[in-house]
Every structure is written in C-alpha cells, then in structure tokens.
PDB file of C-alpha atoms in Angstrom:
ATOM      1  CA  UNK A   3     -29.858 -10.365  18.855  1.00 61.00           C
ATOM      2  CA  UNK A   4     -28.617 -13.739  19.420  1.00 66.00           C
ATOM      3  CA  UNK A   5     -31.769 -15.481  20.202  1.00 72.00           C
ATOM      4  CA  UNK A   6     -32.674 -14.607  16.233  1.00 76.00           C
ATOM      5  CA  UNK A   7     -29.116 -15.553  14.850  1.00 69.00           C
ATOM      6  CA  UNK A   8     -28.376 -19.046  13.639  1.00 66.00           C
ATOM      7  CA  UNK A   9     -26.256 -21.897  15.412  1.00 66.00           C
ATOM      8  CA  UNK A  10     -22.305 -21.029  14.203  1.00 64.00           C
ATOM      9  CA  UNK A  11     -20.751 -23.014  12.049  1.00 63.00           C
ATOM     10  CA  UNK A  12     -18.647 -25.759  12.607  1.00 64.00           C
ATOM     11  CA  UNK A  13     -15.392 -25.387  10.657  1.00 61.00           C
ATOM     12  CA  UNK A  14     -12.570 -28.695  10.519  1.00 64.00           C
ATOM     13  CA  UNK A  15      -9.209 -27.768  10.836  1.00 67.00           C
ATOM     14  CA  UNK A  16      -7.566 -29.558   7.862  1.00 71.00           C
ATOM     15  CA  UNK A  17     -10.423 -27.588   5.575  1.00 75.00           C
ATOM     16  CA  UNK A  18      -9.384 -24.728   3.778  1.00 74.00           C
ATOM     17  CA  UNK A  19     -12.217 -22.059   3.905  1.00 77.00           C
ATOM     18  CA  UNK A  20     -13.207 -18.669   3.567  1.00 79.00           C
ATOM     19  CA  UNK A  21     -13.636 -17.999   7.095  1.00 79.00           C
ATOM     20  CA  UNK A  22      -9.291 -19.237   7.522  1.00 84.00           C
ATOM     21  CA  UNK A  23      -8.632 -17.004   4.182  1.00 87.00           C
ATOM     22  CA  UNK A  24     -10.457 -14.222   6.743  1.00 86.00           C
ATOM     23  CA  UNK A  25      -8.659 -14.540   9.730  1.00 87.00           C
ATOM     24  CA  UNK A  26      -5.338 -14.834   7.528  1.00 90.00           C
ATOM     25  CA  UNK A  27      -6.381 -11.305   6.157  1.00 91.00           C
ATOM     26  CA  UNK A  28      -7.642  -9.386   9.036  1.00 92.00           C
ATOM     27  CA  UNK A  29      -4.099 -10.643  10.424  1.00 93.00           C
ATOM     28  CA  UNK A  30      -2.521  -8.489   7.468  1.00 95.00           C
ATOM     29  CA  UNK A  31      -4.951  -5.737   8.128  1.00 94.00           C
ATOM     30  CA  UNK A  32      -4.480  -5.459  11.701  1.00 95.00           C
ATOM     31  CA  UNK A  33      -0.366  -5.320  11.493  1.00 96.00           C
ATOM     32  CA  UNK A  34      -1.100  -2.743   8.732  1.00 96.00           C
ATOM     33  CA  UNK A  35      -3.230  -0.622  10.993  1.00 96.00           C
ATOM     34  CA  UNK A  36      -0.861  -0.960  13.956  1.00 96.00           C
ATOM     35  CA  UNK A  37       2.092  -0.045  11.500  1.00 95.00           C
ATOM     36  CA  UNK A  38       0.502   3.213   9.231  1.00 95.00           C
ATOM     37  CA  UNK A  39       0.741   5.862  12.572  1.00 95.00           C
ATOM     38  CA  UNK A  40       4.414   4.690  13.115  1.00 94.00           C
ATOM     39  CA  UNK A  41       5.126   5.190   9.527  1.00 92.00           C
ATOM     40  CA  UNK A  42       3.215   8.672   9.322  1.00 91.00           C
ATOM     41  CA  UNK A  43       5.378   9.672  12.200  1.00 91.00           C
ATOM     42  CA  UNK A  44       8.441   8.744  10.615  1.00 89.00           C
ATOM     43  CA  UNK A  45       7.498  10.239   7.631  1.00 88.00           C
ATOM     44  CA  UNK A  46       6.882  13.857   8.971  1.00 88.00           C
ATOM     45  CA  UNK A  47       9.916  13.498  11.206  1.00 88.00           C
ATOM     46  CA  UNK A  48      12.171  12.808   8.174  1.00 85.00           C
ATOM     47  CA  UNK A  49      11.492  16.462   6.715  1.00 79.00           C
ATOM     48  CA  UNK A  50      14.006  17.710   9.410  1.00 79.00           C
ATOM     49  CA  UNK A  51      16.652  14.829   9.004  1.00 80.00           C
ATOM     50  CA  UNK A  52      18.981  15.508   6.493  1.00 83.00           C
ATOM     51  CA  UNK A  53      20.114  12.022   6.573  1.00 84.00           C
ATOM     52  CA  UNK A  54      16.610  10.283   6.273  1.00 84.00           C
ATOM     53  CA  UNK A  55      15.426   9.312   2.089  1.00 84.00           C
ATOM     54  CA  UNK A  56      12.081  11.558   2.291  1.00 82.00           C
ATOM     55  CA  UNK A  57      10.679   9.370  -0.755  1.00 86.00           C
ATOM     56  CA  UNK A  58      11.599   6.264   0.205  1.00 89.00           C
ATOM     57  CA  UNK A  59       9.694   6.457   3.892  1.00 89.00           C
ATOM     58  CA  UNK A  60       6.494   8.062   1.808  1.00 90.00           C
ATOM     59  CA  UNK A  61       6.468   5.062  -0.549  1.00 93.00           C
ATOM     60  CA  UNK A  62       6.741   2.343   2.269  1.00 93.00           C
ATOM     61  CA  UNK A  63       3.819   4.446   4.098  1.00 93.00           C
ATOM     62  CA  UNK A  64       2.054   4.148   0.406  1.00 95.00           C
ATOM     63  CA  UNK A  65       2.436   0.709  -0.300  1.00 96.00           C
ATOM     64  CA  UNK A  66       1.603  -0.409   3.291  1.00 96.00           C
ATOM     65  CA  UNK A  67      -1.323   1.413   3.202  1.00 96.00           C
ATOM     66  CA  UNK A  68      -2.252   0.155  -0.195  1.00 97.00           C
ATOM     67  CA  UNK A  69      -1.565  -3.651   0.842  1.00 96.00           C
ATOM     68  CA  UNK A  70      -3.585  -2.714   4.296  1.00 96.00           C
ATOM     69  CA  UNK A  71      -7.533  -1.500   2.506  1.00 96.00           C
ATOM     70  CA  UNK A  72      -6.686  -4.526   0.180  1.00 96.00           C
ATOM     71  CA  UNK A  73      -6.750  -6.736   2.790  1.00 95.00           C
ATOM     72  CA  UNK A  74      -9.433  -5.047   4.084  1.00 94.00           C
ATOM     73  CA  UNK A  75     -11.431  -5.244   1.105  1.00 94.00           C
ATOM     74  CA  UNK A  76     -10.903  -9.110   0.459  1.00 92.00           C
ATOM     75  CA  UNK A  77     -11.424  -9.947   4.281  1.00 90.00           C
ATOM     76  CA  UNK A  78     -15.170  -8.073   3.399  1.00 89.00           C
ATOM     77  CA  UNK A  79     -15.331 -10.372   0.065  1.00 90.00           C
ATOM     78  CA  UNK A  80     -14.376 -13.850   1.667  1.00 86.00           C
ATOM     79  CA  UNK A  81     -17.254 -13.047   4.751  1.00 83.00           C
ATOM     80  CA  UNK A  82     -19.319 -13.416   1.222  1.00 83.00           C
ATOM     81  CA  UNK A  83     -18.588 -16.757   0.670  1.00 75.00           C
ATOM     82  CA  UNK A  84     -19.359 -20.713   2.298  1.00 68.00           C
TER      83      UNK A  84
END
C-alpha cells in the first residue's frame, strides 16, 4: 500500500496544525484509555468498602470516560483537516 500513498507531509515546528491538535488529543485519549479499567476496578471494589463515596468514584469513571470518546471524536475531526 505504500507504493500508491503520497509523499508525507512536511510539518514546521513553530506551525500550529491539525496534525499537533491530533497528537495533543490522542495524548488525552490514550491516558483516558489506560485510566477507565483502573477506575472500573475501583468502582466495583468500593461496593464492599464502607469507607469508599460509591458516587463519587462512578462520576470520576463518567466524566473520564466522557472527556476520553471526546477526544476521540475530535482527534477523528482534526485528521479532516490541512
């Protein structure tokens, strides 16, 4: 497949682009992949803890997830773009 692709692009480092707004976010997606097991595990182990806030691990497991497929979704957007 690479003898039909076209040369890469040649990006300058002082350029803001949409290929550095994509790294940046598959950055944020990545440490939000490697963080949502951890999370789920903490959040079924808290049932049995009587000292662990059940709601408040299930809404940090939410709202990482929820920041994760965003950054997921604008990482897809900003391939997209020049």
């Amino acid at each position: 497949l690479s003898i039909l692709s076209p040369p890469g692009m040649k990006y300058s480092k002082k350029k803001f682009s949409s290929n550095k707004i994509h790294r940046y976010l598959a950055i944020i997606h990545f440490a939000g992949m490697v963080a949502q097991p951890y999370l789920g595990y903490k959040t079924a182990t808290c049932i049995d803890d009587p000292n662990c806030d059940d709601t408040k691990v299930k809404n940090l497991h939410q709202t990482v997830g929820g920041i994760t497929v965003t950054a997921y979704s604008l990482a897809f957007l900003t391939t997209l773009f020049k």
